[in-house]
Amino acid sequence: MYSLSEENYLKAIYHLSNNGEESVNTNAIAEEMKTAPASVSDMIRKLSKKKLVNYQKYRGVTISSKGKYIALNVIRKHRLWEVFLVEKLSFKWDEVHEVAEQLEHIQSNQLIERLDEHLGFPKFDPHGDPIPNANGEIAPIPTTTLSMLKPGDKCRVICAKDSSSDLLVYLDKIKISLGARLEVTDFHAFDGSFSLEVEGANPITISSKVTENIIVEEL
Amino acid sequence: MYSLSEENYLKAIYHLSNNGEESVNTNAIAEEMKTAPASVSDMIRKLSKKKLVNYQKYRGVTISSKGKYIALNVIRKHRLWEVFLVEKLSFKWDEVHEVAEQLEHIQSNQLIERLDEHLGFPKFDPHGDPIPNANGEIAPIPTTTLSMLKPGDKCRVICAKDSSSDLLVYLDKIKISLGARLEVTDFHAFDGSFSLEVEGANPITISSKVTENIIVEEL
DNA sequence: TATTTTTTTTAGACAAATCTAAAACTTATA
DNA sequence: TATAAGTTTTAGATTTGTCTAAAAAAAATA
């Protein structure tokens, strides 16, 4: 139906536009896709012709509802495959992204609906991100990051914002997993780092770069 | 590593060459790949440059050991995914081919080795074809077809030679499944059809086109 | 063996997705 | 508000895999 490249562009635009809310500029897409800005212009024109994005030259792009539907379908497949890899094939949460990037492009509704069923209709992927349903509807992602909390605040970890292997391996190392309960014990203004109590583990201090990438629910 | 197209050509050449034994001609490949003979010439030259096939102009191609290894790896993946679809996702044996054609190109050794383990290291796919191991070694496929038997002969069904949906749906309908025990009761010279007793089902008469596509073990 | 038929290859073109370099446009700044 | 800086687009090429039409080679046949 749509090429691998088209699907990847739509997914990138969806993510960069804050889930379809905002307009995205060419350079941002180029950086996300690790491609030249000129290539982005070409592809945008193509997607625009197919009504998958709204586009005016030099004015950035917004994703159309048709484009959003396709993007969410690819994201659905990506996240369901991630659940499969972790739950059924014992992959670690930091090992699944690359393979899921390939599996997300397999075309078969029957396959994905049966996979969903086989996995028990999961609502979240191994990083805590919500899985869109077959109609392209997705639960809102909470926006509170650990970095927004103050000393004394308690929270529960909801999801990792960045699914890069580096972050996930680090979180494993310091025993912060999804659902973990944390308490902020101190904030260090000098570099923005936080000291935390982690339920069932040793107290730790982590950088602002990390706290900005942990989505939490305040308790 | 190798493009989707290259993998598909190698797979086609492997199959057409009787598992790497014989030389294959351009037109046969073109027909198998549903492409123009000219395209085949182009691709063969490319595969030859990469030492995946041995090729002399106008003389046909043979697959090299490197090419055979790649083809068998793709076939391994294809058949493991077919087992997955049937065993874990309840696909019927006639529904798996198309999806497996996509899944066979996913690149990840970790994925395929874990899938193999998850499935309990199956030796045969849902059509009875042997699954190559990770070293590209494959069990020989028996060559006796039902069409070679005589009235009075008894046999067990080993595999379906053709994995087209049409044949498989038909075999289901007449209750011939893998492992089924059959007895040839009559041969009709006029059209080559066979009358059979099927253990646990009604006697049937089937055409030569079908008997030629059922691999059996004589009992 | 000469000729016809079939098979295979080459020549030249095309579409998709990418690139670099240069031009055009927008935004920021003096 | 003119100019500089940054962003985006166009122009023109390249690579991969495909095509059609024509030429070349091999095989079949008279």
XYZ file of C-alpha atoms (C1' of nucleotides) in Angstrom:
498
model
C 0.000 0.000 0.000
C 2.547 2.583 1.167
C 6.297 2.174 0.772
C 8.616 1.488 3.662
C 10.031 4.959 3.214
C 6.635 6.637 3.245
C 5.677 4.777 6.416
C 8.898 5.821 8.117
C 8.445 9.470 7.184
C 4.875 9.480 8.488
C 5.993 7.890 11.741
C 8.766 10.477 12.148
C 6.397 13.366 11.411
C 3.842 11.967 13.840
C 6.417 11.761 16.623
C 8.047 15.133 15.913
C 4.687 16.898 15.729
C 3.911 15.886 19.294
C 1.477 13.209 18.128
C 0.051 15.221 15.276
C -0.592 18.437 17.216
C 2.111 20.710 15.813
C 3.751 21.662 12.554
C 7.171 20.147 11.816
C 10.065 21.655 9.880
C 12.213 20.028 7.241
C 15.495 20.041 9.138
C 13.969 18.288 12.130
C 12.660 15.514 9.899
C 16.014 15.263 8.150
C 17.779 14.864 11.470
C 15.281 12.283 12.758
C 15.492 10.275 9.542
C 19.263 10.757 9.235
C 18.853 11.969 5.710
C 19.546 15.170 3.723
C 17.029 18.041 3.945
C 16.679 17.921 0.163
C 15.449 14.327 0.378
C 12.863 15.404 2.916
C 11.527 18.113 0.603
C 11.114 15.538 -2.141
C 9.287 13.072 0.062
C 7.068 15.717 1.650
C 5.889 16.784 -1.774
C 5.061 13.171 -2.523
C 3.174 12.648 0.755
C 1.341 15.909 0.182
C 0.183 14.760 -3.243
C -1.262 11.670 -1.559
C -3.010 13.826 1.075
C -1.061 12.231 3.906
C 0.335 15.594 5.059
C -0.654 19.225 4.655
C 2.115 21.232 3.162
C 2.927 24.708 1.938
C 6.392 25.412 0.614
C 8.738 26.903 3.217
C 5.956 26.653 5.813
C 6.524 23.245 7.401
C 4.235 20.198 7.420
C 1.364 18.941 9.525
C 0.170 15.361 9.331
C -3.345 14.766 7.942
C -5.844 12.486 9.620
C -5.210 9.891 6.925
C -1.472 10.174 7.549
C -1.968 9.955 11.283
C -4.006 6.794 10.878
C -1.206 5.166 8.891
C 1.446 6.321 11.364
C -0.538 4.960 14.306
C -0.998 1.656 12.543
C 2.771 1.343 12.097
C 3.293 2.338 15.738
C 0.715 -0.254 16.784
C 2.610 -2.945 14.935
C 5.957 -1.773 16.301
C 4.781 -1.893 19.892
C 2.951 -5.204 19.593
C 6.091 -6.797 18.150
C 8.104 -5.323 21.016
C 5.752 -6.981 23.492
C 6.117 -10.243 21.591
C 9.897 -10.072 21.644
C 10.035 -9.395 25.375
C 7.180 -11.626 26.550
C 7.561 -14.590 24.253
C 11.177 -14.552 23.110
C 12.819 -13.230 26.297
C 14.416 -10.184 24.716
C 15.445 -7.438 27.122
C 13.670 -4.099 26.770
C 16.787 -2.480 25.357
C 17.181 -5.134 22.628
C 13.841 -4.865 20.845
C 13.799 -1.539 19.041
C 15.886 -2.379 15.986
C 14.095 -5.624 15.188
C 10.693 -3.993 15.741
C 11.709 -1.307 13.226
C 11.786 -4.071 10.643
C 8.761 -6.055 11.823
C 6.515 -2.965 11.901
C 6.418 -2.928 8.102
C 5.047 -6.441 7.605
C 1.716 -6.087 5.814
C -1.014 -8.387 7.126
C -3.996 -7.369 9.193
C -4.707 -10.983 10.033
C -1.188 -11.351 11.406
C -1.335 -8.300 13.619
C -4.802 -8.995 14.989
C -3.842 -12.563 15.849
C -0.585 -11.427 17.384
C -2.544 -8.962 19.527
C -4.807 -11.786 20.670
C -1.872 -14.147 21.279
C -0.302 -11.519 23.531
C -3.535 -11.023 25.483
C -4.385 -7.594 23.999
C -1.618 -5.668 25.791
C -2.219 -1.959 26.394
C 1.433 -0.911 26.791
C 4.741 -1.849 25.197
C 7.822 -2.874 27.223
C 8.846 0.789 27.629
C 5.430 1.773 28.990
C 4.194 3.442 25.812
C 0.515 2.919 25.000
C -0.378 0.664 22.065
C -2.868 2.169 19.569
C -5.912 0.019 18.793
C -6.850 -1.224 15.323
C -8.790 2.000 14.670
C -5.729 4.147 15.264
C -6.889 5.344 18.664
C -4.247 5.742 21.348
C -4.354 6.513 25.072
C -2.814 9.883 25.973
C 0.729 9.728 27.306
C 1.174 11.447 30.700
C 3.515 14.418 30.502
C 5.014 14.616 33.981
C 8.715 13.847 33.940
C 10.792 13.021 36.976
C 12.659 16.287 36.406
C 9.498 18.247 37.289
C 9.300 16.900 40.846
C 10.612 18.479 44.080
C 12.375 16.935 47.068
C 9.805 15.068 49.144
C 7.657 14.143 46.122
C 6.844 10.473 45.550
C 6.037 8.891 42.211
C 5.658 5.748 40.174
C 7.552 5.218 36.908
C 5.164 5.079 33.913
C 7.428 4.955 30.895
C 10.786 5.785 29.379
C 10.553 8.702 26.955
C 13.555 7.678 24.900
C 13.785 4.062 23.778
C 17.502 4.203 22.998
C 19.378 1.190 24.242
C 21.796 3.387 26.254
C 19.088 4.863 28.468
C 17.348 1.523 29.001
C 20.544 -0.315 29.911
C 21.328 2.453 32.398
C 17.867 2.298 33.981
C 18.272 -1.458 34.383
C 21.637 -0.910 36.022
C 20.229 1.478 38.612
C 17.177 -0.754 39.093
C 14.570 1.679 37.819
C 11.932 -0.397 36.047
C 8.378 0.393 34.946
C 6.112 0.656 37.986
C 9.039 1.350 40.342
C 8.228 3.662 43.243
C 10.604 6.558 43.789
C 10.994 9.395 46.252
C 12.962 12.529 45.434
C 15.289 13.190 48.378
C 17.353 16.053 47.018
C 17.768 18.379 44.057
C 21.202 19.767 43.132
C 20.767 23.150 41.497
C 24.309 23.255 40.184
C 23.764 20.598 37.478
C 20.076 19.800 37.854
C 20.731 16.289 39.156
C 18.371 14.476 41.526
C 18.955 12.184 44.496
C 16.374 9.465 44.857
C 15.213 6.643 47.054
C 14.313 3.663 44.885
C 11.977 1.174 46.526
C 13.883 -2.067 47.037
C 17.226 -0.659 45.883
C 20.013 1.656 47.003
C 19.648 5.457 46.971
C 21.065 7.032 43.817
C 21.846 10.353 42.201
C 21.033 10.770 38.505
C 21.593 13.517 35.952
C 18.961 15.878 34.555
C 19.311 14.241 31.164
C 17.983 11.056 32.736
C 15.222 12.651 34.861
C 13.915 14.446 31.766
C 13.429 11.100 30.067
C 11.487 9.300 32.767
C 7.724 9.795 32.655
C 6.139 9.402 36.091
C 2.810 9.565 37.858
C 2.922 11.576 41.052
C 1.630 9.796 44.156
C 23.600 -7.437 3.968
C 21.861 -8.602 0.789
C 18.856 -6.877 -0.729
C 15.376 -8.312 -0.660
C 15.603 -8.824 -4.397
C 18.922 -10.638 -4.192
C 17.583 -12.945 -1.497
C 14.516 -13.739 -3.566
C 16.560 -14.527 -6.662
C 18.858 -16.827 -4.691
C 15.886 -18.609 -3.196
C 14.314 -19.046 -6.644
C 17.559 -20.340 -8.143
C 18.025 -22.720 -5.229
C 14.551 -24.177 -5.685
C 14.714 -24.339 -9.493
C 18.133 -25.982 -9.442
C 16.748 -28.910 -7.465
C 18.376 -27.672 -4.269
C 21.571 -26.489 -5.908
C 22.265 -29.621 -7.948
C 21.476 -28.427 -11.445
C 21.997 -25.469 -13.722
C 19.038 -23.115 -14.214
C 18.100 -21.104 -17.278
C 17.062 -17.489 -17.479
C 13.503 -18.015 -18.665
C 12.725 -20.402 -15.807
C 13.910 -17.830 -13.271
C 11.905 -15.112 -15.027
C 8.776 -17.216 -14.826
C 9.317 -18.139 -11.177
C 9.980 -14.498 -10.212
C 7.213 -13.194 -12.486
C 9.624 -10.787 -14.095
C 11.082 -10.132 -17.560
C 13.995 -12.299 -18.779
C 16.020 -9.127 -19.282
C 15.714 -8.299 -15.588
C 16.974 -11.757 -14.742
C 20.067 -11.284 -16.911
C 20.824 -8.042 -15.077
C 20.432 -9.562 -11.639
C 22.394 -12.696 -12.502
C 25.333 -10.544 -13.568
C 25.125 -8.767 -10.221
C 24.945 -11.991 -8.207
C 27.805 -13.385 -10.237
C 30.005 -10.372 -9.423
C 29.339 -11.092 -5.751
C 30.248 -14.780 -6.241
C 26.779 -15.930 -5.199
C 26.233 -17.766 -8.475
C 28.468 -19.182 -11.207
C 27.582 -17.774 -14.537
C 28.692 -17.836 -18.136
C 26.736 -15.870 -20.692
C 24.122 -17.942 -22.512
C 25.088 -20.948 -20.405
C 22.703 -20.740 -17.450
C 23.541 -20.325 -13.769
C 24.460 -22.582 -10.894
C 24.307 -21.402 -7.318
C 27.626 -21.132 -5.435
C 28.106 -22.515 -1.937
C 27.974 -18.966 -0.570
C 24.735 -18.369 -2.474
C 23.311 -21.669 -1.297
C 24.082 -20.775 2.304
C 22.172 -17.491 1.952
C 19.236 -19.182 0.219
C 19.018 -21.828 2.934
C 19.095 -19.178 5.612
C 16.136 -17.431 4.005
C 14.339 -20.768 3.647
C 15.078 -21.516 7.321
C 13.472 -18.241 8.341
C 10.511 -18.747 6.028
C 9.748 -22.185 7.435
C 10.252 -21.232 11.074
C 7.850 -18.322 10.639
C 5.351 -20.685 9.032
C 5.541 -22.945 12.075
C 5.046 -19.903 14.299
C 1.989 -18.758 12.372
C 0.353 -22.170 12.499
C 1.370 -23.266 15.996
C 1.130 -19.997 17.887
C -1.259 -17.818 15.899
C -3.644 -20.529 14.648
C -3.179 -19.833 10.961
C -4.236 -22.622 8.616
C -1.494 -24.228 6.535
C -2.827 -22.623 3.374
C -2.755 -19.114 4.877
C 0.885 -18.810 5.881
C 2.889 -18.572 2.683
C 2.358 -14.930 1.789
C 3.096 -13.572 5.246
C 6.160 -15.822 5.576
C 7.414 -14.385 2.285
C 7.657 -11.056 4.075
C 8.888 -12.301 7.443
C 11.711 -14.332 5.867
C 13.603 -11.107 5.100
C 13.785 -9.786 8.662
C 17.461 -9.505 9.575
C 18.294 -10.646 13.086
C 20.091 -13.817 14.054
C 19.059 -13.358 17.657
C 15.420 -13.206 16.595
C 15.529 -16.336 14.523
C 17.472 -18.417 17.038
C 15.079 -17.433 19.810
C 12.084 -18.088 17.608
C 13.499 -21.554 16.872
C 13.846 -22.194 20.608
C 10.373 -20.787 21.344
C 8.923 -23.232 18.812
C 10.806 -26.183 20.331
C 13.354 -26.544 17.491
C 10.894 -27.897 14.900
C 12.353 -30.051 12.126
C 9.537 -29.590 9.602
C 7.272 -26.757 8.510
C 3.456 -27.061 8.330
C 3.685 -28.497 4.800
C 6.151 -31.179 5.860
C 9.230 -29.523 4.355
C 12.433 -29.873 6.389
C 13.784 -26.756 8.140
C 17.479 -26.028 7.501
C 19.613 -25.544 10.625
C 21.588 -22.404 11.425
C 24.568 -23.740 9.443
C 22.509 -24.070 6.288
C 22.265 -27.843 6.518
C 18.991 -29.433 5.470
C 17.576 -32.954 5.631
C 17.049 -34.521 2.202
C 13.489 -34.432 0.924
C 12.114 -37.861 -0.080
C 11.321 -38.078 -3.766
C 8.528 -40.630 -3.919
C 5.266 -39.064 -5.023
C 1.880 -40.672 -4.676
C 1.726 -40.832 -8.480
C 4.572 -43.391 -8.479
C 2.604 -45.990 -6.505
C 0.573 -48.935 -7.824
C -2.803 -50.328 -6.732
C -2.328 -52.238 -3.482
C 0.537 -50.000 -2.284
C 0.211 -48.346 1.116
C 1.919 -45.125 2.175
C 2.105 -42.281 4.636
C 1.908 -38.636 3.524
C 5.198 -36.794 4.167
C 4.740 -33.395 2.591
C 2.983 -31.296 -0.035
C 5.304 -30.473 -2.925
C 3.483 -27.291 -3.880
C 2.583 -24.843 -1.133
C -0.033 -23.001 -3.178
C -3.166 -22.250 -1.243
C -5.330 -24.048 -3.853
C -3.662 -27.416 -3.359
C -3.633 -27.143 0.434
C -7.291 -26.157 0.670
C -8.141 -29.103 -1.565
C -6.128 -31.554 0.529
C -7.916 -30.302 3.641
C -11.239 -30.815 1.929
C -10.484 -34.434 1.065
C -8.992 -35.003 4.519
C -5.430 -35.708 3.425
C -3.166 -34.256 6.084
C 0.517 -34.797 6.869
C 1.040 -38.271 8.326
C -2.212 -39.604 6.840
C -2.114 -43.257 5.817
C -3.351 -44.070 2.338
C -3.862 -47.156 0.221
C -4.016 -47.029 -3.557
C -7.060 -49.051 -4.629
C -7.133 -48.310 -8.343
C -5.301 -46.520 -11.148
C -7.180 -45.128 -14.147
C -4.899 -45.155 -17.168
C -7.151 -42.896 -19.219
C -6.363 -39.732 -17.233
C -3.799 -40.952 -14.704
C -6.139 -40.513 -11.755
C -5.950 -42.629 -8.600
C -8.595 -44.104 -6.314
C -7.553 -44.217 -2.663
C -8.588 -45.378 0.758
C -7.855 -42.659 3.289
C -7.586 -43.853 6.880
C -10.467 -42.369 8.846
C -12.171 -40.860 5.805
C -14.172 -41.819 2.734
C -12.588 -43.386 -0.363
C -11.737 -40.810 -3.033
C -10.492 -40.461 -6.568
C -7.955 -37.707 -7.297
C -6.284 -36.411 -10.447
C -2.687 -37.007 -11.505
C -1.931 -33.328 -10.947
C -2.660 -33.869 -7.256
C -0.881 -37.237 -6.892
C 2.244 -35.713 -8.440
C 2.299 -33.101 -5.702
C 2.010 -35.368 -2.685
C 5.301 -36.725 -1.342
C 4.845 -40.053 0.425
C 6.793 -42.726 2.226
C 5.905 -46.222 1.109
C 4.909 -48.597 3.867
C 24.458 -27.973 -42.963
C 21.484 -24.021 -43.616
C 17.625 -21.965 -41.844
C 14.176 -21.113 -38.516
C 12.856 -20.796 -33.814
C 13.819 -20.022 -29.174
C 16.539 -18.196 -25.599
C 19.442 -14.790 -23.753
C 21.722 -10.527 -23.631
C 22.421 -5.625 -24.566
C 20.815 -0.930 -25.191
C 18.254 2.578 -23.589
C 14.580 4.230 -20.555
C 11.942 4.736 -16.252
C 10.471 5.144 -11.196
C 11.780 5.431 -6.345
C 14.682 7.242 -3.056
C 18.551 9.249 -2.234
C 22.604 12.726 -2.710
C 25.412 17.473 -3.414
C 25.553 22.100 -4.838
C 23.271 26.143 -5.806
C 19.281 29.106 -5.697
C 15.266 30.939 -3.263
C 12.963 32.115 0.656
C 12.381 33.281 5.744
C 13.961 34.855 10.043
C 17.117 37.192 12.987
C 20.096 40.974 13.796
C 22.694 45.115 13.435
C 14.952 48.154 7.148
C 18.957 46.347 4.954
C 21.910 42.647 5.538
C 23.446 38.393 7.443
C 22.335 33.823 8.853
C 19.698 29.956 8.602
C 16.265 27.040 6.342
C 14.098 25.025 2.441
C 13.656 24.065 -2.272
C 15.217 23.119 -6.980
C 18.411 21.262 -10.358
C 20.890 17.680 -11.766
C 23.119 13.066 -10.603
C 23.308 8.384 -8.778
C 21.810 3.631 -7.414
C 18.653 -0.233 -7.539
C 15.549 -2.840 -9.811
C 12.646 -2.930 -13.293
C 10.864 -2.575 -18.297
C 10.550 -2.933 -23.843
C 12.654 -3.515 -28.135
C 16.337 -5.043 -30.736
C 20.510 -7.727 -31.367
C 23.151 -11.874 -30.564
C 23.740 -16.580 -29.559
C 22.152 -21.313 -29.057
C 19.097 -24.990 -30.182
C 15.877 -27.219 -33.152
C 14.536 -28.567 -37.604
C 14.264 -29.132 -42.427
